[in-house]
C-alpha positions as protocol buffer text, in pm:
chain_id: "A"
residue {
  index: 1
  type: UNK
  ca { x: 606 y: -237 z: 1680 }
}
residue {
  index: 2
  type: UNK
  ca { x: 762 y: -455 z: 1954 }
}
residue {
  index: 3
  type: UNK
  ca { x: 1127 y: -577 z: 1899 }
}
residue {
  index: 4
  type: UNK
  ca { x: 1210 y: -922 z: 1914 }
}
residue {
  index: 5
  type: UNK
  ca { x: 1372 y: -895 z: 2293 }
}
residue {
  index: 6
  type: UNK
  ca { x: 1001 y: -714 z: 2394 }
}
residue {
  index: 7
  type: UNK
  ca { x: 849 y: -1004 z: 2270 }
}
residue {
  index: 8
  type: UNK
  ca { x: 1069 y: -1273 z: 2462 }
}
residue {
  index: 9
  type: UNK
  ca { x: 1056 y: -1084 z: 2730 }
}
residue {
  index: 10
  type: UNK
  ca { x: 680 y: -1069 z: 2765 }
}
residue {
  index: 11
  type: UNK
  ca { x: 618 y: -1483 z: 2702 }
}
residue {
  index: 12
  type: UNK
  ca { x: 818 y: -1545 z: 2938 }
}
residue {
  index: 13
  type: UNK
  ca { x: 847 y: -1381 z: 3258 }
}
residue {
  index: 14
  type: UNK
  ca { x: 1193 y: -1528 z: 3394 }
}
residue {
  index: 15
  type: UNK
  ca { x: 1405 y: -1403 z: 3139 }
}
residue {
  index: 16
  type: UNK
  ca { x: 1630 y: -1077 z: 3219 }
}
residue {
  index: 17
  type: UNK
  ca { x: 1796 y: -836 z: 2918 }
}
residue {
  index: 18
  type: UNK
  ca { x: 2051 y: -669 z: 3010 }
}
residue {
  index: 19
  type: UNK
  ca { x: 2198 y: -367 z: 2789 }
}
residue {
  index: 20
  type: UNK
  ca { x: 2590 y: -263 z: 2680 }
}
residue {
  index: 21
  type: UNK
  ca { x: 2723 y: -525 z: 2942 }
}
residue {
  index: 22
  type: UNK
  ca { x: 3133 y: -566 z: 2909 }
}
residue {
  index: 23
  type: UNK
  ca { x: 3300 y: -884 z: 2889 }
}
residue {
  index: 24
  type: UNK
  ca { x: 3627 y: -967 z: 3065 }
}
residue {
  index: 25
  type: UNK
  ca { x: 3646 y: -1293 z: 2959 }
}
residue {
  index: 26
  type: UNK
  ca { x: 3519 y: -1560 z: 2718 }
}
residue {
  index: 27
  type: UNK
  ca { x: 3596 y: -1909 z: 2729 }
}
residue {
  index: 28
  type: UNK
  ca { x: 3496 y: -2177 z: 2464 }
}
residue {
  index: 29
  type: UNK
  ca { x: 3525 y: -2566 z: 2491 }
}
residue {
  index: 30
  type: UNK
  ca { x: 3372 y: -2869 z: 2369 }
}
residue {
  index: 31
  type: UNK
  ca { x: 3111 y: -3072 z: 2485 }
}
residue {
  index: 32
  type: UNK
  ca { x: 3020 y: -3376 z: 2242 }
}
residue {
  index: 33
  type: UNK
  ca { x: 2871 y: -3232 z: 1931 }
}
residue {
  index: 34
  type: UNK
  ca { x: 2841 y: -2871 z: 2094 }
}
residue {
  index: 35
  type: UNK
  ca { x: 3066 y: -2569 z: 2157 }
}
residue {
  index: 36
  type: UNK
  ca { x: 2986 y: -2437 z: 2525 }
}
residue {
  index: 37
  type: UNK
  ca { x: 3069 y: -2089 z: 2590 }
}
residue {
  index: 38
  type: UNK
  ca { x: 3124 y: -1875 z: 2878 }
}
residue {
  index: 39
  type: UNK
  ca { x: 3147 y: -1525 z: 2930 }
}
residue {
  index: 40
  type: UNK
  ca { x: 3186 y: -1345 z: 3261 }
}
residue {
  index: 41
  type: UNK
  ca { x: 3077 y: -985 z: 3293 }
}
residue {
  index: 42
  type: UNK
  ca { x: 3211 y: -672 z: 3413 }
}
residue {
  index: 43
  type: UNK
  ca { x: 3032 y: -619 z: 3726 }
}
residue {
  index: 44
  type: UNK
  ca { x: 2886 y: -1005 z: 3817 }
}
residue {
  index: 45
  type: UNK
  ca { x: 3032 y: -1315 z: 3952 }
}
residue {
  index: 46
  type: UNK
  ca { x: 2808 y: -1540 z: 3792 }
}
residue {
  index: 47
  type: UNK
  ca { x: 2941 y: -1700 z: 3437 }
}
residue {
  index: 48
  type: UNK
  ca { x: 2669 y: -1688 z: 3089 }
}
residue {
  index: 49
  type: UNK
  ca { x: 2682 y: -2003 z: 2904 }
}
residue {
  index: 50
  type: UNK
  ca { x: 2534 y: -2086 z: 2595 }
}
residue {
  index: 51
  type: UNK
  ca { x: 2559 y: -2397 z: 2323 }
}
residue {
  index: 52
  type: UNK
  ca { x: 2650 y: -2305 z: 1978 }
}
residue {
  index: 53
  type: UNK
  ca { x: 2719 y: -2574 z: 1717 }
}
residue {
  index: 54
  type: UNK
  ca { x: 3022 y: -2352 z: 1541 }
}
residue {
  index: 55
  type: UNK
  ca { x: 3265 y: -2109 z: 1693 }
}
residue {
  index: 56
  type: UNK
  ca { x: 3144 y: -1835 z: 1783 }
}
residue {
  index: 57
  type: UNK
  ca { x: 3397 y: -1545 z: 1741 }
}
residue {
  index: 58
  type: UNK
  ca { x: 3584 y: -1401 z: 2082 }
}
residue {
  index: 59
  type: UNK
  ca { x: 3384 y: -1118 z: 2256 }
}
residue {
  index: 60
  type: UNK
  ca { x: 3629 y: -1054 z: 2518 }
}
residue {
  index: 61
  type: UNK
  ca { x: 3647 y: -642 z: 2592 }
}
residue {
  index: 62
  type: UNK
  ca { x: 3349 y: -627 z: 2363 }
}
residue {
  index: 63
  type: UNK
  ca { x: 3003 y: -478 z: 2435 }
}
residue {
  index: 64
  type: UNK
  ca { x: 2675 y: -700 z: 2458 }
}
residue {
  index: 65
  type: UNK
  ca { x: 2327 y: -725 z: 2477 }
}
residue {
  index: 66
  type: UNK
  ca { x: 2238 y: -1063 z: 2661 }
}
residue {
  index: 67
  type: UNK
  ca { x: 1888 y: -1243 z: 2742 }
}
residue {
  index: 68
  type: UNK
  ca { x: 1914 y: -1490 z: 2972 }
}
residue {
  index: 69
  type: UNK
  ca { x: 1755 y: -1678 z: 3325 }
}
residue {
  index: 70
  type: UNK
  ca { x: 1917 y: -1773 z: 3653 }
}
residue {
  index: 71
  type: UNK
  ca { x: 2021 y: -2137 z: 3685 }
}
residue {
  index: 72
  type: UNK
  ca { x: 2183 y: -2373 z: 3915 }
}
residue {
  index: 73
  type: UNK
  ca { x: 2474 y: -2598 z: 3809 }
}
residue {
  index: 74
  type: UNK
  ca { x: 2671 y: -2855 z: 4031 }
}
residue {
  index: 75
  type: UNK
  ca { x: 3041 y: -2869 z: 4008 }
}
residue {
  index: 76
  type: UNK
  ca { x: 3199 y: -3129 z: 4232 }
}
residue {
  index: 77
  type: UNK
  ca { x: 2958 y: -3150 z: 4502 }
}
residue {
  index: 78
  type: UNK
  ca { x: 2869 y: -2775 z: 4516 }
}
residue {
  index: 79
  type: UNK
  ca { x: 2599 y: -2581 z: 4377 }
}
residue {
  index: 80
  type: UNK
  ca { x: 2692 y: -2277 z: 4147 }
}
residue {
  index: 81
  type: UNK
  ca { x: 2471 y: -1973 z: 4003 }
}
residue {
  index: 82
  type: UNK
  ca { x: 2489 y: -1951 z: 3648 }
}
residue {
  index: 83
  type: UNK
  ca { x: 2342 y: -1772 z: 3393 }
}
residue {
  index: 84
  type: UNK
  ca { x: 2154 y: -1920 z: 3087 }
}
residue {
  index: 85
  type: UNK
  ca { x: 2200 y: -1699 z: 2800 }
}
residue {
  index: 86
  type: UNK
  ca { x: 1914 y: -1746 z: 2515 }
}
residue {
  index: 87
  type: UNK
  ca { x: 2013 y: -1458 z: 2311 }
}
residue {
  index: 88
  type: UNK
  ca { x: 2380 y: -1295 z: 2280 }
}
residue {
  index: 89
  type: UNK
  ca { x: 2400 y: -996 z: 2046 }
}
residue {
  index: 90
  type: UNK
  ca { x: 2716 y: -739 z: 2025 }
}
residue {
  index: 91
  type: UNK
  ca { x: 2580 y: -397 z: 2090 }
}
């Protein structure tokens, strides 16, 4: 039986999972309605965001399984590499 990541991962090809992944920091703020988070990881310079409607509880120094795809953001005239997380889970 295929897990649920397998499954993602296999209808559609852009996504990335990535396994027992630190996090040094994470960073939640408001935007309208929604509660943007950010998490940078041990290892990458490139923050994971993701939109929760509640807070989500702090995962800084804890260990997680993210799915996500590469994206391109634009802060104040320059273009940034970030990470779209569509499934966080603590491993």
């Amino acid at each position: 039986m295929k897990s649920d990541v397998d499954k993602l991962l296999k209808k559609h090809q852009e996504l990335t999972h990535s396994d027992m992944q630190k996090v040094i920091s994470h960073v939640q703020r408001r935007a309208g309605d929604w509660i943007i988070n950010t998490l940078m990881i041990e290892g990458c310079s490139a923050p994971f965001k993701f939109k929760r409607k509640d807070k989500y509880r702090n995962l800084k120094g804890a260990r997680v399984n993210l799915t996500y795809y590469p994206g391109i953001e634009t802060v104040s005239g320059f273009e940034l590499d970030v990470m779209n997380v569509v499934r966080v889970r603590i491993a």
